[in-house]
Amino acid sequence: LILFLLIHHYTKWWTFTVHRRPLQSPSITSQELFRLGIIQSDHNLSFLVFSREREREREREMTELAHSPIFTYASMLTLFTLCPPFVILLWYTLAHQDGSVTQTYGFLSKNGVQGLIDVWPRPTVIAWKIIFCYAAFEATLQLLLPGKRVEGPISPTGNRPVYKANGMAAYFVTLATYLALWWFGIFNPAIVYDHLGEIFSALVFGSLVFCILLYVKGHVAPSSSDSGSCGNLLIDFYWGMELYPRIGKNFDIKVFTNCRFGMMSWAVLAVTYCIKQFETNGKVSDSMLVNTILMLVYITKFFWWEAGYWNTMDIAHDRAGFYICWGCMVWVPCVYTSPGMYLVNHPVELGTQLAIYILVAGILCIYINYDCDRQRQEFRRTNGKCSVWGKAPSKIVATYTTTSGETKTSLLLTSGWWGLARHFHYVPEILGSFFWSVPALFSNFLPYFYVIHLTIMLVDRAMRDDDRCRSKYGKYWKLYCEKVRYRIVPGIY
């Protein structure tokens, strides 16, 4: 498991450093540029040449960061090979092997590859129906529910995506509809749990086809100039072709995969596990209640802050490929919900006092995580003209140049939560995940797999974000790091 996580970490790291070029780079003369009205003087032409040289210099810098292609390709192929069976084995271990890794290991040691084939559920009609109904419902809500117009960050090519912020409404409509279907006897959520293996199996294959279609779309019908190929099919498929793929003008594919399919399924499955335990045992254990409440509080926080999420690396930097889309559509529903999946058949009675302690500690961590994001979002919204912990914020005014040669300005917050560490908000996020996992206590390791996975993922993200900002802001980022010395944990790391 640890080896798998390390491979996952380093594969993301290697692909991050690969240079990407535009899909089409036709040669064009200065006379044609004059005729098209793109430039009006030799000065403009000189500026374009300078911008192109600067872009080439940045490309050379990024290429120097790249690891050996052999390791990169081997790691990607390893992940393509390991991720699907890992999802199935995680479900199988939690649902049929009492959450014991040693029991599953013993079974596979005895039966080999045939054992994996035997336990791998075949996608069924009911599994596909559940997936398609859920996906269609969420897509409809994304399109039809009203929401505030929100602009995302300016992309490297100067584009600014526009979103409709209706995630919170979609979240409440989804949960209310799901509970109403159960309450009125129209649909029993326990059916979802009973067919969970088949659903995960269908998602494994269906999401792979989805990623292939995204790859083809990136080649034949990119939605914006924020798209391109590095010239390698494997890397393009893994990392993605488009930064902001859309169907038509209004349906953003990454918002759908990341938020409305992935994160929403987390909430739906958390409720599903709670209902399944109630129908099996006639009651819900306090451990399951703590787990479900904390997960729902966290997901509620996410959708409340969804517009802020559109400014993060997942949306504003990582392209729509296997890594992001397959991960959100398969990895999130399985791995992120795994503590609750374990508790369905392994209820733990914590006692009122311990349950309250864990619940309060978890909510506090989620609140701090939210307040970190709120603080930075307010700072950006007011252009630094706000109060941070009761006083004027400390900041660095940084300038950078886009790939089109346009100069932009950003404010880097160096006080409040963001003065403690450059990514301090990851600390309460990791602790929050621990508190919704710890109700399972310590009989088995697997309920804590998500905590370990999240820790490695966030450390990796912090490193990638630092490298991206160093490349973007240059001397200003160096000054920022001198002022905010620690990356994640104040005084330690």
Tab-separated table of C-alpha atoms in Angstrom:
chain	number	residue	atom	x	y	z
A	1	LEU	CA	0.000	0.000	0.000
A	2	ILE	CA	2.786	2.424	0.906
A	3	LEU	CA	4.668	1.544	-2.314
A	4	PHE	CA	1.465	2.206	-4.272
A	5	LEU	CA	1.086	5.646	-2.677
A	6	LEU	CA	4.707	6.560	-3.365
A	7	ILE	CA	4.346	5.561	-7.026
A	8	HIS	CA	1.175	7.666	-7.185
A	9	HIS	CA	3.036	10.618	-5.672
A	10	TYR	CA	6.064	10.483	-7.930
A	11	THR	CA	4.026	9.895	-11.077
A	12	LYS	CA	2.195	13.162	-10.464
A	13	TRP	CA	5.507	14.872	-9.754
A	14	TRP	CA	7.143	13.667	-12.955
A	15	THR	CA	4.227	14.499	-15.218
A	16	PHE	CA	4.036	17.983	-13.721
A	17	THR	CA	7.474	18.810	-15.124
A	18	VAL	CA	6.754	17.748	-18.715
A	19	HIS	CA	6.564	20.610	-21.204
A	20	ARG	CA	3.391	20.963	-23.254
A	21	ARG	CA	3.120	22.620	-26.631
A	22	PRO	CA	0.051	23.984	-28.443
A	23	LEU	CA	-1.923	21.695	-30.699
A	24	GLN	CA	-1.142	23.776	-33.767
A	25	SER	CA	1.762	26.157	-34.264
A	26	PRO	CA	1.509	27.405	-37.851
A	27	SER	CA	4.279	29.671	-39.069
A	28	ILE	CA	3.179	33.226	-39.828
A	29	THR	CA	5.113	36.133	-41.275
A	30	SER	CA	5.283	39.674	-39.922
A	31	GLN	CA	3.390	40.892	-43.021
A	32	GLU	CA	0.524	38.531	-42.196
A	33	LEU	CA	0.528	39.752	-38.600
A	34	PHE	CA	0.227	43.348	-39.846
A	35	ARG	CA	-2.570	42.361	-42.242
A	36	LEU	CA	-4.519	40.566	-39.505
A	37	GLY	CA	-4.179	43.556	-37.210
A	38	ILE	CA	-2.393	41.555	-34.510
A	39	ILE	CA	0.525	44.005	-34.551
A	40	GLN	CA	0.633	47.635	-35.639
A	41	SER	CA	4.375	48.349	-35.533
A	42	ASP	CA	7.838	46.863	-35.407
A	43	HIS	CA	7.765	47.531	-31.663
A	44	ASN	CA	4.817	45.145	-31.300
A	45	LEU	CA	6.637	42.565	-33.396
A	46	SER	CA	9.737	42.887	-31.219
A	47	PHE	CA	7.575	42.405	-28.137
A	48	LEU	CA	6.031	39.266	-29.619
A	49	VAL	CA	9.484	37.900	-30.420
A	50	PHE	CA	10.644	38.722	-26.892
A	51	SER	CA	7.582	36.999	-25.423
A	52	ARG	CA	8.219	33.917	-27.561
A	53	GLU	CA	11.868	33.815	-26.463
A	54	ARG	CA	10.801	34.159	-22.842
A	55	GLU	CA	8.331	31.315	-23.297
A	56	ARG	CA	11.052	29.159	-24.848
A	57	GLU	CA	13.332	29.953	-21.915
A	58	ARG	CA	10.596	28.842	-19.512
A	59	GLU	CA	10.136	25.665	-21.568
A	60	ARG	CA	13.847	24.893	-21.270
A	61	GLU	CA	13.673	25.431	-17.506
A	62	MET	CA	10.718	23.041	-17.228
A	63	THR	CA	12.442	20.458	-19.391
A	64	GLU	CA	15.471	20.552	-17.109
A	65	LEU	CA	13.197	19.602	-14.207
A	66	ALA	CA	11.875	16.498	-15.949
A	67	HIS	CA	12.904	13.067	-14.673
A	68	SER	CA	14.001	10.160	-16.832
A	69	PRO	CA	11.318	9.280	-19.422
A	70	ILE	CA	11.763	5.603	-18.541
A	71	PHE	CA	10.729	6.222	-14.928
A	72	THR	CA	7.901	8.513	-16.011
A	73	TYR	CA	6.374	6.036	-18.462
A	74	ALA	CA	6.934	3.054	-16.171
A	75	SER	CA	5.238	4.870	-13.284
A	76	MET	CA	2.245	5.880	-15.374
A	77	LEU	CA	1.806	2.371	-16.722
A	78	THR	CA	2.113	1.041	-13.175
A	79	LEU	CA	-0.675	3.353	-12.027
A	80	PHE	CA	-2.874	2.470	-15.010
A	81	THR	CA	-2.365	-1.163	-14.019
A	82	LEU	CA	-2.664	-0.839	-10.225
A	83	CYS	CA	-5.441	1.703	-9.689
A	84	PRO	CA	-8.408	-0.318	-11.037
A	85	PRO	CA	-7.655	-3.554	-9.119
A	86	PHE	CA	-6.776	-1.535	-6.024
A	87	VAL	CA	-10.247	0.033	-5.979
A	88	ILE	CA	-11.875	-3.386	-6.296
A	89	LEU	CA	-9.620	-4.971	-3.656
A	90	LEU	CA	-10.265	-2.104	-1.241
A	91	TRP	CA	-14.010	-2.649	-1.563
A	92	TYR	CA	-13.609	-6.435	-1.323
A	93	THR	CA	-11.425	-6.202	1.793
A	94	LEU	CA	-13.776	-3.802	3.580
A	95	ALA	CA	-16.990	-5.585	2.592
A	96	HIS	CA	-15.956	-9.259	2.618
A	97	GLN	CA	-12.692	-9.647	4.543
A	98	ASP	CA	-13.547	-7.691	7.721
A	99	GLY	CA	-11.231	-4.901	6.604
A	100	SER	CA	-8.211	-7.156	7.096
A	101	VAL	CA	-5.372	-6.601	4.620
A	102	THR	CA	-3.708	-9.821	5.813
A	103	GLN	CA	-6.805	-11.887	4.977
A	104	THR	CA	-6.964	-10.433	1.466
A	105	TYR	CA	-3.221	-10.949	1.038
A	106	GLY	CA	-3.567	-14.563	2.136
A	107	PHE	CA	-6.423	-15.106	-0.303
A	108	LEU	CA	-4.468	-13.630	-3.219
A	109	SER	CA	-1.303	-15.513	-2.256
A	110	LYS	CA	-3.260	-18.746	-2.406
A	111	ASN	CA	-5.303	-18.036	-5.533
A	112	GLY	CA	-3.117	-15.602	-7.481
A	113	VAL	CA	-4.485	-13.667	-10.439
A	114	GLN	CA	-7.417	-16.062	-10.708
A	115	GLY	CA	-8.439	-15.007	-7.200
A	116	LEU	CA	-8.567	-11.366	-8.319
A	117	ILE	CA	-10.640	-12.342	-11.352
A	118	ASP	CA	-13.026	-14.318	-9.133
A	119	VAL	CA	-13.657	-11.456	-6.672
A	120	TRP	CA	-13.884	-8.757	-9.358
A	121	PRO	CA	-17.630	-8.019	-9.731
A	122	ARG	CA	-19.067	-7.824	-13.216
A	123	PRO	CA	-20.915	-4.583	-14.014
A	124	THR	CA	-24.645	-5.243	-13.989
A	125	VAL	CA	-27.623	-3.484	-15.510
A	126	ILE	CA	-28.705	-2.132	-12.133
A	127	ALA	CA	-25.201	-0.741	-11.517
A	128	TRP	CA	-25.232	1.083	-14.838
A	129	LYS	CA	-28.755	2.382	-14.157
A	130	ILE	CA	-27.695	3.800	-10.784
A	131	ILE	CA	-24.627	5.481	-12.303
A	132	PHE	CA	-26.451	6.957	-15.297
A	133	CYS	CA	-29.421	8.196	-13.243
A	134	TYR	CA	-27.083	9.812	-10.731
A	135	ALA	CA	-24.869	11.389	-13.415
A	136	ALA	CA	-27.851	12.673	-15.409
A	137	PHE	CA	-29.459	14.102	-12.267
A	138	GLU	CA	-26.280	15.961	-11.270
A	139	ALA	CA	-25.661	17.229	-14.806
A	140	THR	CA	-29.231	18.542	-14.937
A	141	LEU	CA	-28.826	20.346	-11.614
A	142	GLN	CA	-25.521	21.829	-12.765
A	143	LEU	CA	-27.177	23.265	-15.868
A	144	LEU	CA	-30.598	24.308	-14.573
A	145	LEU	CA	-30.210	25.482	-10.981
A	146	PRO	CA	-29.682	29.234	-10.678
A	147	GLY	CA	-26.374	30.506	-9.377
A	148	LYS	CA	-24.158	33.534	-9.085
A	149	ARG	CA	-21.783	34.283	-11.957
A	150	VAL	CA	-18.206	33.685	-10.796
A	151	GLU	CA	-14.969	34.300	-12.667
A	152	GLY	CA	-12.020	31.970	-12.229
A	153	PRO	CA	-8.339	32.952	-12.251
A	154	ILE	CA	-6.665	34.130	-15.437
A	155	SER	CA	-5.098	31.183	-17.237
A	156	PRO	CA	-1.513	31.092	-18.607
A	157	THR	CA	-2.853	32.049	-22.044
A	158	GLY	CA	-4.898	34.943	-20.670
A	159	ASN	CA	-8.337	33.277	-20.569
A	160	ARG	CA	-10.654	33.773	-17.613
A	161	PRO	CA	-13.227	30.978	-17.158
A	162	VAL	CA	-16.740	31.857	-16.035
A	163	TYR	CA	-18.778	29.568	-13.765
A	164	LYS	CA	-22.269	29.382	-12.307
A	165	ALA	CA	-21.958	28.901	-8.551
A	166	ASN	CA	-24.917	26.639	-7.760
A	167	GLY	CA	-23.060	23.836	-5.976
A	168	MET	CA	-24.641	24.432	-2.578
A	169	ALA	CA	-28.127	24.321	-4.072
A	170	ALA	CA	-27.269	21.134	-5.989
A	171	TYR	CA	-25.888	19.599	-2.782
A	172	PHE	CA	-29.057	20.207	-0.764
A	173	VAL	CA	-31.354	19.164	-3.620
A	174	THR	CA	-29.368	15.944	-4.061
A	175	LEU	CA	-29.440	14.931	-0.392
A	176	ALA	CA	-33.075	15.992	0.066
A	177	THR	CA	-34.128	14.005	-3.020
A	178	TYR	CA	-32.118	10.954	-1.951
A	179	LEU	CA	-33.586	10.939	1.563
A	180	ALA	CA	-37.103	11.587	0.238
A	181	LEU	CA	-36.847	8.614	-2.125
A	182	TRP	CA	-35.913	6.441	0.858
A	183	TRP	CA	-38.474	7.917	3.259
A	184	PHE	CA	-41.394	7.444	0.852
A	185	GLY	CA	-40.278	3.952	-0.149
A	186	ILE	CA	-39.518	4.826	-3.778
A	187	PHE	CA	-35.863	3.787	-3.690
A	188	ASN	CA	-33.888	2.090	-0.937
A	189	PRO	CA	-30.297	3.427	-0.654
A	190	ALA	CA	-29.262	0.060	0.795
A	191	ILE	CA	-29.496	-1.221	-2.792
A	192	VAL	CA	-26.534	1.013	-3.647
A	193	TYR	CA	-24.447	-0.621	-0.919
A	194	ASP	CA	-25.571	-4.116	-1.933
A	195	HIS	CA	-24.388	-3.449	-5.506
A	196	LEU	CA	-21.376	-1.338	-4.551
A	197	GLY	CA	-18.804	-3.715	-6.017
A	198	GLU	CA	-20.646	-3.795	-9.329
A	199	ILE	CA	-20.933	0.002	-9.292
A	200	PHE	CA	-17.191	0.437	-8.675
A	201	SER	CA	-16.445	-2.083	-11.415
A	202	ALA	CA	-18.675	-0.194	-13.851
A	203	LEU	CA	-17.057	3.098	-12.839
A	204	VAL	CA	-13.577	1.673	-13.413
A	205	PHE	CA	-14.366	0.866	-17.044
A	206	GLY	CA	-16.857	3.652	-17.738
A	207	SER	CA	-14.533	6.372	-16.457
A	208	LEU	CA	-11.713	4.982	-18.573
A	209	VAL	CA	-13.893	5.376	-21.667
A	210	PHE	CA	-14.799	8.884	-20.469
A	211	CYS	CA	-11.085	9.803	-20.273
A	212	ILE	CA	-10.488	8.425	-23.779
A	213	LEU	CA	-13.287	10.650	-25.093
A	214	LEU	CA	-11.725	13.638	-23.310
A	215	TYR	CA	-8.411	12.855	-24.992
A	216	VAL	CA	-10.066	12.731	-28.418
A	217	LYS	CA	-11.980	15.954	-27.714
A	218	GLY	CA	-8.743	17.694	-26.768
A	219	HIS	CA	-7.349	16.850	-30.194
A	220	VAL	CA	-10.348	17.526	-32.415
A	221	ALA	CA	-12.492	20.088	-30.536
A	222	PRO	CA	-10.656	21.911	-27.708
A	223	SER	CA	-12.835	24.386	-25.840
A	224	SER	CA	-10.189	27.115	-25.493
A	225	SER	CA	-6.579	27.993	-26.207
A	226	ASP	CA	-5.694	26.446	-22.818
A	227	SER	CA	-5.127	23.096	-24.458
A	228	GLY	CA	-2.327	21.270	-26.177
A	229	SER	CA	-0.215	18.183	-26.545
A	230	CYS	CA	3.272	17.306	-25.361
A	231	GLY	CA	3.573	14.939	-28.314
A	232	ASN	CA	3.308	11.790	-26.207
A	233	LEU	CA	0.034	9.861	-26.149
A	234	LEU	CA	0.646	8.331	-22.713
A	235	ILE	CA	1.401	11.626	-20.994
A	236	ASP	CA	-1.433	13.432	-22.791
A	237	PHE	CA	-3.907	10.761	-21.708
A	238	TYR	CA	-2.684	10.704	-18.111
A	239	TRP	CA	-2.242	14.433	-17.615
A	240	GLY	CA	-4.984	15.641	-19.958
A	241	MET	CA	-5.255	17.795	-23.060
A	242	GLU	CA	-7.497	20.655	-21.907
A	243	LEU	CA	-7.424	22.889	-18.862
A	244	TYR	CA	-11.063	23.981	-19.160
A	245	PRO	CA	-12.979	21.444	-21.302
A	246	ARG	CA	-16.633	22.247	-21.842
A	247	ILE	CA	-19.624	20.878	-23.692
A	248	GLY	CA	-21.225	23.851	-25.344
A	249	LYS	CA	-20.821	27.166	-23.585
A	250	ASN	CA	-22.148	26.377	-20.119
A	251	PHE	CA	-21.363	22.774	-19.144
A	252	ASP	CA	-17.930	22.668	-17.534
A	253	ILE	CA	-16.636	19.090	-17.543
A	254	LYS	CA	-14.154	19.474	-14.668
A	255	VAL	CA	-16.789	21.040	-12.424
A	256	PHE	CA	-18.953	18.020	-13.194
A	257	THR	CA	-16.301	15.339	-12.613
A	258	ASN	CA	-14.628	16.952	-9.596
A	259	CYS	CA	-17.549	18.577	-7.799
A	260	ARG	CA	-20.902	17.231	-8.942
A	261	PHE	CA	-19.920	13.611	-9.565
A	262	GLY	CA	-16.945	13.032	-7.260
A	263	MET	CA	-17.583	15.177	-4.189
A	264	MET	CA	-21.355	14.722	-4.381
A	265	SER	CA	-20.955	10.935	-4.510
A	266	TRP	CA	-18.925	11.164	-1.302
A	267	ALA	CA	-21.923	12.700	0.484
A	268	VAL	CA	-24.415	10.307	-1.122
A	269	LEU	CA	-22.371	7.242	-0.139
A	270	ALA	CA	-21.822	8.530	3.411
A	271	VAL	CA	-25.609	8.700	3.820
A	272	THR	CA	-25.959	5.315	2.097
A	273	TYR	CA	-23.640	3.599	4.597
A	274	CYS	CA	-25.546	5.114	7.504
A	275	ILE	CA	-28.895	3.912	6.143
A	276	LYS	CA	-27.508	0.450	5.376
A	277	GLN	CA	-26.276	0.037	8.949
A	278	PHE	CA	-29.661	1.192	10.266
A	279	GLU	CA	-31.547	-1.312	8.097
A	280	THR	CA	-29.160	-4.133	9.027
A	281	ASN	CA	-28.927	-3.556	12.788
A	282	GLY	CA	-32.071	-1.549	13.520
A	283	LYS	CA	-29.950	1.346	14.784
A	284	VAL	CA	-26.997	3.523	13.846
A	285	SER	CA	-23.892	3.283	16.036
A	286	ASP	CA	-22.389	6.441	17.503
A	287	SER	CA	-19.191	5.744	15.553
A	288	MET	CA	-21.125	5.770	12.272
A	289	LEU	CA	-22.947	8.949	13.305
A	290	VAL	CA	-19.685	10.746	14.096
A	291	ASN	CA	-18.148	9.569	10.824
A	292	THR	CA	-21.173	10.592	8.748
A	293	ILE	CA	-21.688	13.959	10.451
A	294	LEU	CA	-18.040	14.971	10.070
A	295	MET	CA	-17.937	13.921	6.423
A	296	LEU	CA	-21.146	15.821	5.671
A	297	VAL	CA	-19.886	18.908	7.517
A	298	TYR	CA	-16.697	18.788	5.459
A	299	ILE	CA	-18.567	18.309	2.167
A	300	THR	CA	-21.018	21.084	3.102
A	301	LYS	CA	-17.999	23.311	3.677
A	302	PHE	CA	-16.666	22.312	0.271
A	303	PHE	CA	-19.825	23.270	-1.601
A	304	TRP	CA	-20.211	26.466	0.429
A	305	TRP	CA	-16.683	27.345	-0.697
A	306	GLU	CA	-16.963	25.798	-4.178
A	307	ALA	CA	-16.185	29.073	-5.963
A	308	GLY	CA	-12.905	29.186	-4.054
A	309	TYR	CA	-12.109	25.634	-5.136
A	310	TRP	CA	-12.196	26.828	-8.737
A	311	ASN	CA	-9.059	28.849	-7.946
A	312	THR	CA	-7.083	25.831	-6.713
A	313	MET	CA	-4.565	23.640	-8.559
A	314	ASP	CA	-7.173	20.968	-9.324
A	315	ILE	CA	-9.107	23.355	-11.552
A	316	ALA	CA	-6.728	26.184	-12.456
A	317	HIS	CA	-3.605	24.120	-13.191
A	318	ASP	CA	-4.255	20.365	-13.535
A	319	ARG	CA	-5.691	19.408	-16.901
A	320	ALA	CA	-8.647	17.104	-17.456
A	321	GLY	CA	-7.091	13.684	-17.940
A	322	PHE	CA	-6.897	10.297	-16.264
A	323	TYR	CA	-5.251	11.712	-13.143
A	324	ILE	CA	-8.008	14.214	-12.342
A	325	CYS	CA	-11.143	12.800	-13.978
A	326	TRP	CA	-10.704	9.074	-13.364
A	327	GLY	CA	-9.557	9.913	-9.860
A	328	CYS	CA	-12.633	12.011	-9.075
A	329	MET	CA	-15.091	9.574	-10.643
A	330	VAL	CA	-13.642	6.345	-9.210
A	331	TRP	CA	-10.998	7.023	-6.556
A	332	VAL	CA	-13.070	9.547	-4.577
A	333	PRO	CA	-16.256	7.427	-4.262
A	334	CYS	CA	-14.244	4.388	-3.144
A	335	VAL	CA	-11.199	5.585	-1.187
A	336	TYR	CA	-12.608	8.759	0.365
A	337	THR	CA	-15.663	6.955	1.731
A	338	SER	CA	-13.729	3.887	2.955
A	339	PRO	CA	-13.960	4.604	6.736
A	340	GLY	CA	-17.768	4.631	6.506
A	341	MET	CA	-17.743	1.567	4.255
A	342	TYR	CA	-15.821	-0.284	6.970
A	343	LEU	CA	-18.184	0.823	9.755
A	344	VAL	CA	-21.272	-0.603	7.995
A	345	ASN	CA	-20.404	-4.135	9.131
A	346	HIS	CA	-18.101	-3.205	12.023
A	347	PRO	CA	-20.034	-0.807	14.268
A	348	VAL	CA	-18.111	0.545	17.256
A	349	GLU	CA	-19.787	1.897	20.381
A	350	LEU	CA	-17.623	4.813	21.448
A	351	GLY	CA	-19.761	6.039	24.298
A	352	THR	CA	-21.360	9.476	24.423
A	353	GLN	CA	-18.394	11.315	25.936
A	354	LEU	CA	-15.736	10.027	23.518
A	355	ALA	CA	-18.064	10.453	20.545
A	356	ILE	CA	-18.657	14.110	21.467
A	357	TYR	CA	-14.924	14.751	21.935
A	358	ILE	CA	-14.127	13.320	18.499
A	359	LEU	CA	-17.029	15.182	16.894
A	360	VAL	CA	-16.066	18.552	18.398
A	361	ALA	CA	-12.385	18.106	17.506
A	362	GLY	CA	-13.294	17.170	13.933
A	363	ILE	CA	-15.665	20.120	13.492
A	364	LEU	CA	-12.998	22.474	14.886
A	365	CYS	CA	-10.463	21.203	12.334
A	366	ILE	CA	-12.949	21.593	9.488
A	367	TYR	CA	-13.747	25.127	10.656
A	368	ILE	CA	-10.063	26.116	10.768
A	369	ASN	CA	-9.598	24.668	7.284
A	370	TYR	CA	-12.593	26.698	6.103
A	371	ASP	CA	-11.385	29.872	7.810
A	372	CYS	CA	-7.979	29.567	6.132
A	373	ASP	CA	-9.632	29.477	2.717
A	374	ARG	CA	-12.107	32.212	3.673
A	375	GLN	CA	-9.301	34.466	4.862
A	376	ARG	CA	-7.371	34.204	1.601
A	377	GLN	CA	-10.499	34.495	-0.539
A	378	GLU	CA	-11.569	37.669	1.295
A	379	PHE	CA	-8.046	39.056	0.925
A	380	ARG	CA	-8.164	38.478	-2.836
A	381	ARG	CA	-11.724	39.749	-3.222
A	382	THR	CA	-10.936	43.069	-1.518
A	383	ASN	CA	-7.533	43.406	-3.185
A	384	GLY	CA	-5.878	43.324	0.242
A	385	LYS	CA	-8.157	45.987	1.750
A	386	CYS	CA	-9.527	43.908	4.603
A	387	SER	CA	-8.804	42.957	8.188
A	388	VAL	CA	-6.833	39.796	9.028
A	389	TRP	CA	-7.016	38.787	12.679
A	390	GLY	CA	-8.066	42.314	13.629
A	391	LYS	CA	-5.428	44.284	11.728
A	392	ALA	CA	-4.305	45.238	8.240
A	393	PRO	CA	-2.860	42.274	6.346
A	394	SER	CA	0.820	41.885	5.572
A	395	LYS	CA	1.386	41.205	1.888
A	396	ILE	CA	3.802	41.082	-1.028
A	397	VAL	CA	2.852	42.665	-4.350
A	398	ALA	CA	4.108	40.270	-7.036
A	399	THR	CA	4.140	40.765	-10.790
A	400	TYR	CA	4.353	38.065	-13.436
A	401	THR	CA	4.100	37.735	-17.211
A	402	THR	CA	1.630	35.466	-18.997
A	403	THR	CA	2.659	33.336	-21.968
A	404	SER	CA	1.092	35.993	-24.219
A	405	GLY	CA	3.475	38.597	-22.779
A	406	GLU	CA	0.917	40.470	-20.662
A	407	THR	CA	2.073	41.686	-17.240
A	408	LYS	CA	-0.201	40.865	-14.299
A	409	THR	CA	-0.143	41.569	-10.563
A	410	SER	CA	-0.943	39.253	-7.653
A	411	LEU	CA	-1.040	39.841	-3.910
A	412	LEU	CA	0.610	37.234	-1.668
A	413	LEU	CA	-0.818	37.150	1.869
A	414	THR	CA	1.840	36.793	4.588
A	415	SER	CA	-0.201	37.196	7.772
A	416	GLY	CA	-3.021	35.392	9.560
A	417	TRP	CA	-3.176	31.664	8.899
A	418	TRP	CA	-1.041	32.254	5.800
A	419	GLY	CA	1.749	33.726	7.885
A	420	LEU	CA	2.116	30.483	9.865
A	421	ALA	CA	3.009	28.361	6.815
A	422	ARG	CA	2.531	28.567	3.057
A	423	HIS	CA	0.060	25.665	3.140
A	424	PHE	CA	-1.027	25.601	6.771
A	425	HIS	CA	-4.618	24.843	5.716
A	426	TYR	CA	-3.519	21.277	4.940
A	427	VAL	CA	-2.863	20.607	8.641
A	428	PRO	CA	-6.519	20.882	9.783
A	429	GLU	CA	-7.627	19.068	6.625
A	430	ILE	CA	-5.463	16.045	7.461
A	431	LEU	CA	-6.510	16.154	11.120
A	432	GLY	CA	-10.165	16.389	10.104
A	433	SER	CA	-9.818	13.219	8.021
A	434	PHE	CA	-8.219	11.513	11.011
A	435	PHE	CA	-11.157	12.400	13.243
A	436	TRP	CA	-13.747	10.940	10.874
A	437	SER	CA	-11.622	7.794	10.533
A	438	VAL	CA	-10.772	7.255	14.206
A	439	PRO	CA	-14.349	6.171	15.176
A	440	ALA	CA	-13.357	2.814	13.617
A	441	LEU	CA	-10.685	2.600	16.350
A	442	PHE	CA	-7.616	0.475	15.693
A	443	SER	CA	-8.660	-3.114	14.988
A	444	ASN	CA	-7.653	-2.713	11.340
A	445	PHE	CA	-5.365	-0.439	9.378
A	446	LEU	CA	-7.512	0.049	6.282
A	447	PRO	CA	-9.928	2.699	7.662
A	448	TYR	CA	-6.862	4.955	7.930
A	449	PHE	CA	-5.711	4.448	4.361
A	450	TYR	CA	-7.472	7.648	3.297
A	451	VAL	CA	-5.601	9.659	5.951
A	452	ILE	CA	-2.254	8.349	4.688
A	453	HIS	CA	-3.256	8.895	1.070
A	454	LEU	CA	-4.434	12.446	1.819
A	455	THR	CA	-1.212	13.283	3.678
A	456	ILE	CA	0.992	12.164	0.784
A	457	MET	CA	-1.283	13.871	-1.748
A	458	LEU	CA	-1.255	17.215	0.093
A	459	VAL	CA	2.502	17.164	0.697
A	460	ASP	CA	2.903	16.492	-3.021
A	461	ARG	CA	0.480	19.288	-3.873
A	462	ALA	CA	2.353	21.727	-1.638
A	463	MET	CA	5.627	20.876	-3.391
A	464	ARG	CA	4.069	21.230	-6.835
A	465	ASP	CA	2.401	24.495	-5.894
A	466	ASP	CA	5.677	25.903	-4.568
A	467	ASP	CA	7.474	24.963	-7.792
A	468	ARG	CA	4.703	26.426	-9.936
A	469	CYS	CA	4.689	29.686	-7.973
A	470	ARG	CA	8.492	29.861	-8.026
A	471	SER	CA	8.379	29.603	-11.814
A	472	LYS	CA	5.531	32.116	-12.025
A	473	TYR	CA	6.639	34.802	-9.548
A	474	GLY	CA	10.437	34.389	-9.527
A	475	LYS	CA	12.114	36.781	-7.077
A	476	TYR	CA	8.795	37.636	-5.430
A	477	TRP	CA	8.247	34.000	-4.464
A	478	LYS	CA	11.758	33.849	-3.020
A	479	LEU	CA	10.915	36.902	-0.909
A	480	TYR	CA	7.626	35.273	0.115
A	481	CYS	CA	9.402	32.080	1.213
A	482	GLU	CA	11.861	34.136	3.262
A	483	LYS	CA	8.942	35.781	5.037
A	484	VAL	CA	6.839	32.600	5.421
A	485	ARG	CA	9.546	30.011	6.019
A	486	TYR	CA	7.565	26.821	6.574
A	487	ARG	CA	5.731	24.903	3.882
A	488	ILE	CA	2.984	23.117	5.870
A	489	VAL	CA	3.684	22.600	9.601
A	490	PRO	CA	4.963	25.700	11.437
A	491	GLY	CA	8.345	25.085	13.049
A	492	ILE	CA	8.673	21.585	11.542
A	493	TYR	CA	8.187	21.475	7.758
